[in-house]
Amino acid sequence: MIKSLLNKAKVTSKGYLYNYKGFSTNRKIVVIESDDWGGERTPNKQSYLKLLENDLRVDKCAFSKYDTIESQEDLVALFDVLKSVSDLNGNPAIITANFNLANPDYKKIKESNFEAYYYIDYLQTLEKYNRTNVLELVKEGINKKLFFPQSHSREHISPYLWLNEIKNNNHSLRKAFELEVYGLSRATSPEIVKFHLASQLYRNSQELEFVSKTMQDGAKLFESIFGYPSLSFIAPVYTWNEANEEIMNNNGIKFIQSSFFQNYFKPFEIHAFSKKFHYTGQKNKWNQIYTVRNCLFEPALSPNKDCVPSCLKEISMSFNMNKPAIISSHRLNYIGGLDQNNRDNNLKQLGRLLFEIKKKWSNVEFMTSVQLGKLIADEYGIKKD
């Protein structure tokens, strides 16, 4: 009992500590940020079972277990829940959907003997999985103010690190490659020790130049697919440094989505990570504004837990401190391609969460990351077109 109370006090004090700095407002603003849209992760149930047969413990990683490319059914079900509520301005709940714009071209990479990296873009990925109607639905979601794509890097890997590990006999990544899977985490195998999923990492000037090129390519792909530029960016695995921020700035990124802590690495030193604290409204030297996630709604990561009460508590804490509530809620929560129960059960929780938000705060305003960023910029007198 005492231990439980101490843990509760620790969580509460930590929440207040994280929220005390930065942008403040009396408005009840809710932003939902959802990463990993567009990425393949685990292609299908057959691949998942084959990975298990090869002693890769994908059953121990929720992302490997549930996450795959989004389907029409996933989006229709998600949109139905989002439009079940509306804010004080009559707008439905909206998800800032952070997209990866490309996935590895396994055939071409193998033909190069793992010496060169090739990719297929999001449209080609949808075609590969016979989901060509998905983009039309995404655009419908944009028009109906339910879904707002933003950039999550061109792909969710560091190609140099990934291919280097495969060439250096990382058996786990090689086995996964043969099944067209890149997204293994440390939970799946003791061989996964490097941040190969962190696209912004670089070890030398050649790799830094490559990272810069992927950012340029990603920006062009994003605008060609969705019809507008991405003004915000979230780095995979929350891993980046100042050089990455300058590259972001050069490619039109005005707002940086973040967790409370960035996995910071010194230039050319990817083995020495440190934690760098951020807060909503913080600015860097390029006047880019950070928006920081202070609430968690990740039911797929806690399948035996009701995530609604804990998320409501974090939202309440944010509002009590006059902060926007920025909710982290990854794509895997809303995907049913590998396990339909995962999607259905989590959408029920999302529906309850949105209902309770509206019930408790009738003056709630649902916003995108960019809308919030522009609101902060206006207060600071910074022009952000």
mmCIF file of C-alpha atoms in Angstrom:
data_model
loop_
_atom_site.group_PDB
_atom_site.id
_atom_site.type_symbol
_atom_site.label_atom_id
_atom_site.label_comp_id
_atom_site.label_asym_id
_atom_site.label_seq_id
_atom_site.Cartn_x
_atom_site.Cartn_y
_atom_site.Cartn_z
ATOM 1 C CA MET A 1 0.000 0.000 0.000
ATOM 2 C CA ILE A 2 2.753 2.434 1.014
ATOM 3 C CA LYS A 3 4.809 1.444 -2.029
ATOM 4 C CA SER A 4 1.806 2.056 -4.297
ATOM 5 C CA LEU A 5 1.246 5.514 -2.776
ATOM 6 C CA LEU A 6 4.924 6.380 -3.153
ATOM 7 C CA ASN A 7 4.898 5.304 -6.801
ATOM 8 C CA LYS A 8 1.765 7.375 -7.413
ATOM 9 C CA ALA A 9 3.360 10.413 -5.764
ATOM 10 C CA LYS A 10 6.516 9.887 -7.819
ATOM 11 C CA VAL A 11 4.543 9.780 -11.083
ATOM 12 C CA THR A 12 2.542 12.878 -10.115
ATOM 13 C CA SER A 13 5.594 14.915 -9.103
ATOM 14 C CA LYS A 14 7.423 13.871 -12.272
ATOM 15 C CA GLY A 15 4.426 14.983 -14.362
ATOM 16 C CA TYR A 16 4.389 18.407 -12.724
ATOM 17 C CA LEU A 17 8.166 18.710 -13.103
ATOM 18 C CA TYR A 18 7.976 17.965 -16.831
ATOM 19 C CA ASN A 19 5.076 20.384 -17.417
ATOM 20 C CA TYR A 20 6.171 23.432 -15.458
ATOM 21 C CA LYS A 21 8.162 25.162 -18.243
ATOM 22 C CA GLY A 22 7.192 26.595 -21.587
ATOM 23 C CA PHE A 23 4.066 27.690 -23.387
ATOM 24 C CA SER A 24 0.948 28.176 -21.245
ATOM 25 C CA THR A 25 -2.670 28.646 -22.192
ATOM 26 C CA ASN A 26 -6.082 28.552 -20.540
ATOM 27 C CA ARG A 27 -7.505 26.818 -23.608
ATOM 28 C CA LYS A 28 -8.159 23.081 -23.311
ATOM 29 C CA ILE A 29 -6.154 21.909 -26.312
ATOM 30 C CA VAL A 30 -5.776 18.216 -27.176
ATOM 31 C CA VAL A 31 -3.314 17.041 -29.834
ATOM 32 C CA ILE A 32 -2.989 13.345 -30.745
ATOM 33 C CA GLU A 33 0.337 12.430 -32.370
ATOM 34 C CA SER A 34 0.615 8.999 -33.986
ATOM 35 C CA ASP A 35 3.880 7.703 -35.472
ATOM 36 C CA ASP A 36 4.848 4.969 -37.989
ATOM 37 C CA TRP A 37 2.149 5.334 -40.654
ATOM 38 C CA GLY A 38 3.399 4.158 -44.056
ATOM 39 C CA GLY A 39 6.018 1.754 -42.666
ATOM 40 C CA GLU A 40 5.825 -1.983 -43.359
ATOM 41 C CA ARG A 41 7.035 -3.327 -39.998
ATOM 42 C CA THR A 42 5.712 -6.956 -40.092
ATOM 43 C CA PRO A 43 4.310 -7.577 -43.609
ATOM 44 C CA ASN A 44 1.775 -10.299 -42.730
ATOM 45 C CA LYS A 45 0.885 -13.078 -40.306
ATOM 46 C CA GLN A 46 2.927 -15.621 -42.258
ATOM 47 C CA SER A 47 6.081 -13.518 -41.851
ATOM 48 C CA TYR A 48 5.348 -13.151 -38.141
ATOM 49 C CA LEU A 49 5.075 -16.912 -37.673
ATOM 50 C CA LYS A 50 8.218 -17.524 -39.753
ATOM 51 C CA LEU A 51 10.140 -15.064 -37.588
ATOM 52 C CA LEU A 52 9.060 -17.028 -34.511
ATOM 53 C CA GLU A 53 10.174 -20.273 -36.176
ATOM 54 C CA ASN A 54 13.586 -18.644 -36.672
ATOM 55 C CA ASP A 55 13.867 -17.973 -32.915
ATOM 56 C CA LEU A 56 13.166 -14.261 -33.260
ATOM 57 C CA ARG A 57 10.930 -13.331 -30.329
ATOM 58 C CA VAL A 58 8.606 -10.999 -32.164
ATOM 59 C CA ASP A 59 5.925 -12.064 -29.681
ATOM 60 C CA LYS A 60 7.823 -10.018 -27.073
ATOM 61 C CA CYS A 61 7.610 -6.789 -29.101
ATOM 62 C CA ALA A 62 4.173 -5.231 -29.560
ATOM 63 C CA PHE A 63 5.332 -3.374 -32.681
ATOM 64 C CA SER A 64 6.375 -6.637 -34.366
ATOM 65 C CA LYS A 65 3.298 -8.431 -33.081
ATOM 66 C CA TYR A 66 0.628 -5.935 -34.170
ATOM 67 C CA ASP A 67 2.032 -3.327 -36.551
ATOM 68 C CA THR A 68 1.778 -3.607 -40.322
ATOM 69 C CA ILE A 69 0.876 -1.380 -43.259
ATOM 70 C CA GLU A 70 -2.505 0.300 -42.757
ATOM 71 C CA SER A 71 -5.571 -1.008 -44.591
ATOM 72 C CA GLN A 72 -8.861 0.488 -45.721
ATOM 73 C CA GLU A 73 -10.591 -1.313 -42.851
ATOM 74 C CA ASP A 74 -8.176 0.189 -40.325
ATOM 75 C CA LEU A 75 -8.770 3.742 -41.527
ATOM 76 C CA VAL A 76 -12.551 3.435 -41.813
ATOM 77 C CA ALA A 77 -12.779 2.069 -38.261
ATOM 78 C CA LEU A 78 -10.444 4.767 -36.905
ATOM 79 C CA PHE A 79 -12.267 7.603 -38.667
ATOM 80 C CA ASP A 80 -15.614 6.378 -37.320
ATOM 81 C CA VAL A 81 -14.299 6.761 -33.777
ATOM 82 C CA LEU A 82 -12.679 10.163 -34.388
ATOM 83 C CA LYS A 83 -15.858 11.675 -35.816
ATOM 84 C CA SER A 84 -17.952 10.382 -32.907
ATOM 85 C CA VAL A 85 -17.049 13.515 -30.915
ATOM 86 C CA SER A 86 -16.656 17.198 -31.713
ATOM 87 C CA ASP A 87 -15.002 20.094 -29.922
ATOM 88 C CA LEU A 88 -16.350 23.523 -29.014
ATOM 89 C CA ASN A 89 -15.743 24.671 -32.605
ATOM 90 C CA GLY A 90 -17.600 21.704 -34.102
ATOM 91 C CA ASN A 91 -14.386 19.969 -35.240
ATOM 92 C CA PRO A 92 -13.996 16.207 -34.799
ATOM 93 C CA ALA A 93 -11.027 14.659 -33.032
ATOM 94 C CA ILE A 94 -8.031 14.641 -35.362
ATOM 95 C CA ILE A 95 -4.866 12.564 -35.460
ATOM 96 C CA THR A 96 -1.530 14.022 -36.541
ATOM 97 C CA ALA A 97 -0.373 10.948 -38.472
ATOM 98 C CA ASN A 98 3.403 10.898 -38.819
ATOM 99 C CA PHE A 99 4.378 9.054 -41.992
ATOM 100 C CA ASN A 100 7.422 7.220 -43.252
ATOM 101 C CA LEU A 101 7.444 7.870 -46.991
ATOM 102 C CA ALA A 102 9.496 4.838 -48.047
ATOM 103 C CA ASN A 103 10.371 1.222 -47.295
ATOM 104 C CA PRO A 104 13.371 -0.887 -48.359
ATOM 105 C CA ASP A 105 13.445 -2.448 -51.821
ATOM 106 C CA TYR A 106 14.651 -5.841 -50.627
ATOM 107 C CA LYS A 107 15.118 -7.331 -54.101
ATOM 108 C CA LYS A 108 17.422 -4.569 -55.345
ATOM 109 C CA ILE A 109 19.357 -4.416 -52.075
ATOM 110 C CA LYS A 110 20.027 -8.156 -52.232
ATOM 111 C CA GLU A 111 21.043 -7.912 -55.888
ATOM 112 C CA SER A 112 23.663 -5.341 -54.859
ATOM 113 C CA ASN A 113 25.023 -7.835 -52.304
ATOM 114 C CA PHE A 114 23.990 -5.401 -49.577
ATOM 115 C CA GLU A 115 26.402 -2.751 -50.855
ATOM 116 C CA ALA A 116 23.711 -0.253 -51.902
ATOM 117 C CA TYR A 117 20.391 0.866 -50.454
ATOM 118 C CA TYR A 118 17.234 1.147 -52.552
ATOM 119 C CA TYR A 119 13.707 2.015 -51.527
ATOM 120 C CA ILE A 120 10.120 1.967 -52.741
ATOM 121 C CA ASP A 121 7.960 4.974 -51.903
ATOM 122 C CA TYR A 122 4.628 4.955 -50.054
ATOM 123 C CA LEU A 123 2.553 4.640 -53.229
ATOM 124 C CA GLN A 124 4.641 1.666 -54.371
ATOM 125 C CA THR A 125 4.314 0.165 -50.898
ATOM 126 C CA LEU A 126 0.519 0.383 -51.076
ATOM 127 C CA GLU A 127 0.625 -1.224 -54.523
ATOM 128 C CA LYS A 128 2.883 -4.004 -53.195
ATOM 129 C CA TYR A 129 0.247 -4.893 -50.593
ATOM 130 C CA ASN A 130 -2.700 -4.320 -52.949
ATOM 131 C CA ARG A 131 -3.940 -1.386 -50.863
ATOM 132 C CA THR A 132 -4.173 1.231 -53.566
ATOM 133 C CA ASN A 133 -7.466 2.601 -52.183
ATOM 134 C CA VAL A 134 -5.791 3.581 -48.900
ATOM 135 C CA LEU A 135 -4.376 6.885 -50.186
ATOM 136 C CA GLU A 136 -7.847 7.961 -51.321
ATOM 137 C CA LEU A 137 -9.110 7.294 -47.787
ATOM 138 C CA VAL A 138 -6.184 9.181 -46.254
ATOM 139 C CA LYS A 139 -7.037 12.210 -48.397
ATOM 140 C CA GLU A 140 -10.680 11.887 -47.398
ATOM 141 C CA GLY A 141 -9.545 11.924 -43.765
ATOM 142 C CA ILE A 142 -7.545 15.091 -44.457
ATOM 143 C CA ASN A 143 -10.538 16.812 -46.074
ATOM 144 C CA LYS A 144 -12.829 15.847 -43.197
ATOM 145 C CA LYS A 145 -10.309 17.072 -40.593
ATOM 146 C CA LEU A 146 -9.840 13.613 -39.077
ATOM 147 C CA PHE A 147 -6.305 12.825 -40.238
ATOM 148 C CA PHE A 148 -3.350 15.137 -40.776
ATOM 149 C CA PRO A 149 -0.181 13.530 -42.213
ATOM 150 C CA GLN A 150 3.215 14.896 -41.185
ATOM 151 C CA SER A 151 6.764 13.617 -41.656
ATOM 152 C CA HIS A 152 8.387 10.829 -39.636
ATOM 153 C CA SER A 153 11.493 10.652 -41.856
ATOM 154 C CA ARG A 154 11.752 9.081 -45.300
ATOM 155 C CA GLU A 155 12.124 5.610 -43.772
ATOM 156 C CA HIS A 156 12.277 4.252 -40.231
ATOM 157 C CA ILE A 157 15.833 2.929 -40.532
ATOM 158 C CA SER A 158 19.394 4.122 -40.812
ATOM 159 C CA PRO A 159 20.259 2.328 -44.079
ATOM 160 C CA TYR A 160 24.027 2.443 -43.462
ATOM 161 C CA LEU A 161 23.772 0.945 -39.980
ATOM 162 C CA TRP A 162 21.189 -1.620 -41.048
ATOM 163 C CA LEU A 163 23.154 -2.890 -44.053
ATOM 164 C CA ASN A 164 26.429 -2.782 -42.130
ATOM 165 C CA GLU A 165 24.934 -5.023 -39.442
ATOM 166 C CA ILE A 166 23.675 -7.484 -42.060
ATOM 167 C CA LYS A 167 27.053 -7.577 -43.818
ATOM 168 C CA ASN A 168 28.765 -8.140 -40.454
ATOM 169 C CA ASN A 169 26.767 -11.324 -39.873
ATOM 170 C CA ASN A 170 23.947 -10.082 -37.697
ATOM 171 C CA HIS A 171 21.969 -13.301 -38.169
ATOM 172 C CA SER A 172 18.768 -11.906 -36.696
ATOM 173 C CA LEU A 173 18.615 -8.962 -39.110
ATOM 174 C CA ARG A 174 19.607 -11.224 -42.026
ATOM 175 C CA LYS A 175 16.853 -13.732 -41.244
ATOM 176 C CA ALA A 176 14.374 -10.892 -40.951
ATOM 177 C CA PHE A 177 15.608 -9.392 -44.236
ATOM 178 C CA GLU A 178 14.840 -12.648 -46.052
ATOM 179 C CA LEU A 179 11.252 -12.266 -44.848
ATOM 180 C CA GLU A 180 11.238 -8.583 -45.897
ATOM 181 C CA VAL A 181 11.257 -7.315 -42.319
ATOM 182 C CA TYR A 182 13.483 -4.489 -41.058
ATOM 183 C CA GLY A 183 11.746 -3.523 -37.822
ATOM 184 C CA LEU A 184 13.260 -5.799 -35.204
ATOM 185 C CA SER A 185 13.715 -4.255 -31.771
ATOM 186 C CA ARG A 186 16.006 -5.221 -28.907
ATOM 187 C CA ALA A 187 13.162 -7.230 -27.354
ATOM 188 C CA THR A 188 13.194 -9.665 -30.278
ATOM 189 C CA SER A 189 16.850 -10.712 -30.213
ATOM 190 C CA PRO A 190 20.033 -10.095 -28.156
ATOM 191 C CA GLU A 191 21.795 -9.363 -31.467
ATOM 192 C CA ILE A 192 19.813 -6.139 -31.912
ATOM 193 C CA VAL A 193 22.060 -3.764 -29.990
ATOM 194 C CA LYS A 194 22.364 -0.785 -32.332
ATOM 195 C CA PHE A 195 19.814 1.876 -33.162
ATOM 196 C CA HIS A 196 19.350 0.753 -36.772
ATOM 197 C CA LEU A 197 15.760 2.068 -36.605
ATOM 198 C CA ALA A 198 16.973 5.634 -35.934
ATOM 199 C CA SER A 199 17.077 7.261 -39.373
ATOM 200 C CA GLN A 200 18.900 10.429 -38.265
ATOM 201 C CA LEU A 201 22.048 8.678 -37.014
ATOM 202 C CA TYR A 202 25.353 9.132 -38.830
ATOM 203 C CA ARG A 203 28.948 8.075 -38.137
ATOM 204 C CA ASN A 204 30.903 10.182 -40.634
ATOM 205 C CA SER A 205 30.538 13.045 -43.099
ATOM 206 C CA GLN A 206 29.446 10.693 -45.904
ATOM 207 C CA GLU A 207 26.568 9.391 -43.786
ATOM 208 C CA LEU A 208 25.626 12.919 -42.692
ATOM 209 C CA GLU A 209 25.381 13.881 -46.358
ATOM 210 C CA PHE A 210 23.192 10.808 -46.918
ATOM 211 C CA VAL A 211 20.914 11.803 -44.017
ATOM 212 C CA SER A 212 20.595 15.259 -45.575
ATOM 213 C CA LYS A 213 19.666 13.716 -48.929
ATOM 214 C CA THR A 214 17.029 11.462 -47.353
ATOM 215 C CA MET A 215 15.498 14.547 -45.717
ATOM 216 C CA GLN A 216 15.322 16.315 -49.085
ATOM 217 C CA ASP A 217 13.877 13.239 -50.780
ATOM 218 C CA GLY A 218 11.402 12.753 -47.934
ATOM 219 C CA ALA A 219 10.200 16.361 -48.162
ATOM 220 C CA LYS A 220 9.633 16.044 -51.920
ATOM 221 C CA LEU A 221 7.892 12.688 -51.559
ATOM 222 C CA PHE A 222 5.661 14.018 -48.806
ATOM 223 C CA GLU A 223 4.456 16.998 -50.830
ATOM 224 C CA SER A 224 3.980 14.959 -54.018
ATOM 225 C CA ILE A 225 1.864 12.367 -52.164
ATOM 226 C CA PHE A 226 -0.212 14.564 -49.846
ATOM 227 C CA GLY A 227 -0.303 17.833 -51.780
ATOM 228 C CA TYR A 228 1.210 20.108 -49.122
ATOM 229 C CA PRO A 229 4.567 20.341 -47.312
ATOM 230 C CA SER A 230 5.167 18.880 -43.878
ATOM 231 C CA LEU A 231 5.896 21.682 -41.419
ATOM 232 C CA SER A 232 6.581 19.394 -38.453
ATOM 233 C CA PHE A 233 8.867 16.410 -37.987
ATOM 234 C CA ILE A 234 9.314 13.625 -35.468
ATOM 235 C CA ALA A 235 12.637 11.772 -35.502
ATOM 236 C CA PRO A 236 12.401 7.963 -35.275
ATOM 237 C CA VAL A 237 13.320 6.648 -31.817
ATOM 238 C CA TYR A 238 13.456 10.322 -30.683
ATOM 239 C CA THR A 239 17.094 10.326 -31.845
ATOM 240 C CA TRP A 240 18.724 13.381 -33.432
ATOM 241 C CA ASN A 241 21.181 16.240 -32.841
ATOM 242 C CA GLU A 242 21.767 19.879 -33.892
ATOM 243 C CA ALA A 243 23.045 18.951 -37.357
ATOM 244 C CA ASN A 244 19.756 17.131 -37.967
ATOM 245 C CA GLU A 245 17.817 20.205 -36.826
ATOM 246 C CA GLU A 246 19.679 22.372 -39.317
ATOM 247 C CA ILE A 247 18.840 19.878 -42.082
ATOM 248 C CA MET A 248 15.200 19.923 -40.958
ATOM 249 C CA ASN A 249 15.210 23.716 -41.078
ATOM 250 C CA ASN A 250 16.701 23.696 -44.585
ATOM 251 C CA ASN A 251 13.794 21.504 -45.662
ATOM 252 C CA GLY A 252 11.004 23.662 -44.288
ATOM 253 C CA ILE A 253 10.466 22.078 -40.868
ATOM 254 C CA LYS A 254 9.170 24.702 -38.437
ATOM 255 C CA PHE A 255 8.036 22.470 -35.552
ATOM 256 C CA ILE A 256 9.772 19.512 -33.923
ATOM 257 C CA GLN A 257 7.607 16.901 -32.240
ATOM 258 C CA SER A 258 9.357 15.313 -29.285
ATOM 259 C CA SER A 259 9.126 13.298 -26.136
ATOM 260 C CA PHE A 260 10.254 14.932 -22.877
ATOM 261 C CA PHE A 261 13.719 13.539 -23.604
ATOM 262 C CA GLN A 262 15.632 13.459 -26.867
ATOM 263 C CA ASN A 263 18.180 10.681 -27.486
ATOM 264 C CA TYR A 264 21.026 13.055 -28.247
ATOM 265 C CA PHE A 265 24.279 11.941 -29.882
ATOM 266 C CA LYS A 266 27.395 13.991 -30.553
ATOM 267 C CA PRO A 267 28.322 14.374 -34.222
ATOM 268 C CA PHE A 268 30.005 11.184 -35.481
ATOM 269 C CA GLU A 269 29.657 9.510 -32.042
ATOM 270 C CA ILE A 270 26.639 7.198 -32.148
ATOM 271 C CA HIS A 271 27.723 5.035 -29.204
ATOM 272 C CA ALA A 272 27.467 7.766 -26.574
ATOM 273 C CA PHE A 273 23.854 8.813 -26.149
ATOM 274 C CA SER A 274 22.642 11.330 -23.600
ATOM 275 C CA LYS A 275 19.178 12.545 -22.645
ATOM 276 C CA LYS A 276 18.287 16.111 -23.582
ATOM 277 C CA PHE A 277 15.205 17.613 -21.924
ATOM 278 C CA HIS A 278 12.596 19.497 -23.975
ATOM 279 C CA TYR A 279 9.351 21.331 -23.244
ATOM 280 C CA THR A 280 6.480 22.633 -25.376
ATOM 281 C CA GLY A 281 7.230 26.127 -26.646
ATOM 282 C CA GLN A 282 11.003 25.728 -26.423
ATOM 283 C CA LYS A 283 12.917 27.202 -29.380
ATOM 284 C CA ASN A 284 16.256 26.308 -30.937
ATOM 285 C CA LYS A 285 18.746 28.542 -32.771
ATOM 286 C CA TRP A 286 16.708 28.269 -36.008
ATOM 287 C CA ASN A 287 13.545 29.383 -34.169
ATOM 288 C CA GLN A 288 12.049 25.932 -34.629
ATOM 289 C CA ILE A 289 9.496 25.255 -31.895
ATOM 290 C CA TYR A 290 9.254 22.003 -29.946
ATOM 291 C CA THR A 291 5.930 20.414 -29.065
ATOM 292 C CA VAL A 292 6.396 17.787 -26.369
ATOM 293 C CA ARG A 293 4.206 14.766 -25.667
ATOM 294 C CA ASN A 294 2.976 14.827 -22.088
ATOM 295 C CA CYS A 295 0.244 12.155 -22.241
ATOM 296 C CA LEU A 296 0.335 8.487 -23.185
ATOM 297 C CA PHE A 297 -2.357 6.417 -24.873
ATOM 298 C CA GLU A 298 -0.679 3.214 -26.050
ATOM 299 C CA PRO A 299 -3.072 0.321 -25.242
ATOM 300 C CA ALA A 300 -1.269 -2.076 -27.604
ATOM 301 C CA LEU A 301 1.808 -1.764 -25.384
ATOM 302 C CA SER A 302 -0.271 -2.642 -22.296
ATOM 303 C CA PRO A 303 -2.913 -5.118 -23.550
ATOM 304 C CA ASN A 304 -4.030 -6.082 -20.040
ATOM 305 C CA LYS A 305 -4.498 -2.511 -18.872
ATOM 306 C CA ASP A 306 -7.308 0.003 -19.252
ATOM 307 C CA CYS A 307 -5.348 2.987 -20.573
ATOM 308 C CA VAL A 308 -8.230 5.460 -20.430
ATOM 309 C CA PRO A 309 -8.004 6.473 -16.727
ATOM 310 C CA SER A 310 -4.228 6.993 -16.796
ATOM 311 C CA CYS A 311 -4.403 9.109 -19.964
ATOM 312 C CA LEU A 312 -7.264 11.189 -18.533
ATOM 313 C CA LYS A 313 -5.171 11.799 -15.419
ATOM 314 C CA GLU A 314 -2.263 13.050 -17.545
ATOM 315 C CA ILE A 315 -4.584 15.295 -19.566
ATOM 316 C CA SER A 316 -6.037 16.698 -16.339
ATOM 317 C CA MET A 317 -2.546 17.365 -14.990
ATOM 318 C CA SER A 318 -1.613 19.180 -18.213
ATOM 319 C CA PHE A 319 -4.727 21.353 -18.128
ATOM 320 C CA ASN A 320 -4.261 22.103 -14.417
ATOM 321 C CA MET A 321 -0.857 23.538 -15.313
ATOM 322 C CA ASN A 322 -2.289 25.446 -18.300
ATOM 323 C CA LYS A 323 -0.526 23.238 -20.826
ATOM 324 C CA PRO A 324 -1.841 21.654 -24.023
ATOM 325 C CA ALA A 325 -2.383 17.894 -23.732
ATOM 326 C CA ILE A 326 -0.234 16.221 -26.398
ATOM 327 C CA ILE A 327 -0.998 12.508 -26.559
ATOM 328 C CA SER A 328 1.405 9.884 -27.896
ATOM 329 C CA SER A 329 -0.547 7.105 -29.643
ATOM 330 C CA HIS A 330 1.365 5.060 -32.251
ATOM 331 C CA ARG A 331 -0.174 3.468 -35.337
ATOM 332 C CA LEU A 332 0.095 -0.081 -33.954
ATOM 333 C CA ASN A 333 -2.853 0.664 -31.644
ATOM 334 C CA TYR A 334 -5.215 0.974 -34.601
ATOM 335 C CA ILE A 335 -4.038 -1.813 -36.919
ATOM 336 C CA GLY A 336 -5.896 -5.098 -37.382
ATOM 337 C CA GLY A 337 -3.964 -6.758 -40.209
ATOM 338 C CA LEU A 338 -2.066 -9.089 -37.877
ATOM 339 C CA ASP A 339 -4.627 -9.248 -35.069
ATOM 340 C CA GLN A 340 -8.079 -7.772 -35.572
ATOM 341 C CA ASN A 341 -8.794 -7.868 -31.845
ATOM 342 C CA ASN A 342 -5.875 -5.474 -31.335
ATOM 343 C CA ARG A 343 -7.567 -2.819 -33.479
ATOM 344 C CA ASP A 344 -11.099 -3.435 -32.254
ATOM 345 C CA ASN A 345 -10.276 -3.459 -28.539
ATOM 346 C CA ASN A 346 -8.046 -0.388 -28.735
ATOM 347 C CA LEU A 347 -10.564 1.608 -30.769
ATOM 348 C CA LYS A 348 -13.147 0.943 -28.062
ATOM 349 C CA GLN A 349 -10.723 2.451 -25.557
ATOM 350 C CA LEU A 350 -10.057 5.413 -27.855
ATOM 351 C CA GLY A 351 -13.791 5.998 -28.196
ATOM 352 C CA ARG A 352 -14.170 5.981 -24.419
ATOM 353 C CA LEU A 353 -11.209 8.312 -24.005
ATOM 354 C CA LEU A 354 -12.621 10.856 -26.459
ATOM 355 C CA PHE A 355 -16.092 10.618 -24.873
ATOM 356 C CA GLU A 356 -14.648 11.223 -21.395
ATOM 357 C CA ILE A 357 -12.533 14.147 -22.625
ATOM 358 C CA LYS A 358 -15.586 15.808 -24.135
ATOM 359 C CA LYS A 359 -17.673 15.040 -21.034
ATOM 360 C CA LYS A 360 -15.094 16.431 -18.612
ATOM 361 C CA TRP A 361 -13.966 19.419 -20.695
ATOM 362 C CA SER A 362 -16.829 20.600 -22.905
ATOM 363 C CA ASN A 363 -14.626 23.469 -24.128
ATOM 364 C CA VAL A 364 -11.949 21.111 -25.481
ATOM 365 C CA GLU A 365 -10.260 22.031 -28.784
ATOM 366 C CA PHE A 366 -8.829 19.287 -31.000
ATOM 367 C CA MET A 367 -5.763 20.488 -32.898
ATOM 368 C CA THR A 368 -2.955 19.167 -35.078
ATOM 369 C CA SER A 369 0.710 19.531 -34.137
ATOM 370 C CA VAL A 370 1.085 22.278 -36.748
ATOM 371 C CA GLN A 371 -1.957 24.218 -35.511
ATOM 372 C CA LEU A 372 -0.543 24.144 -32.000
ATOM 373 C CA GLY A 373 2.904 25.114 -33.280
ATOM 374 C CA LYS A 374 1.473 28.097 -35.145
ATOM 375 C CA LEU A 375 -0.487 29.171 -32.061
ATOM 376 C CA ILE A 376 2.747 29.178 -30.044
ATOM 377 C CA ALA A 377 4.630 30.961 -32.835
ATOM 378 C CA ASP A 378 1.977 33.695 -32.970
ATOM 379 C CA GLU A 379 2.336 34.270 -29.237
ATOM 380 C CA TYR A 380 6.103 34.521 -29.616
ATOM 381 C CA GLY A 381 5.806 36.816 -32.646
ATOM 382 C CA ILE A 382 7.518 34.280 -34.914
ATOM 383 C CA LYS A 383 6.201 34.064 -38.472
ATOM 384 C CA LYS A 384 5.567 30.419 -39.467
ATOM 385 C CA ASP A 385 3.889 30.088 -42.864
#
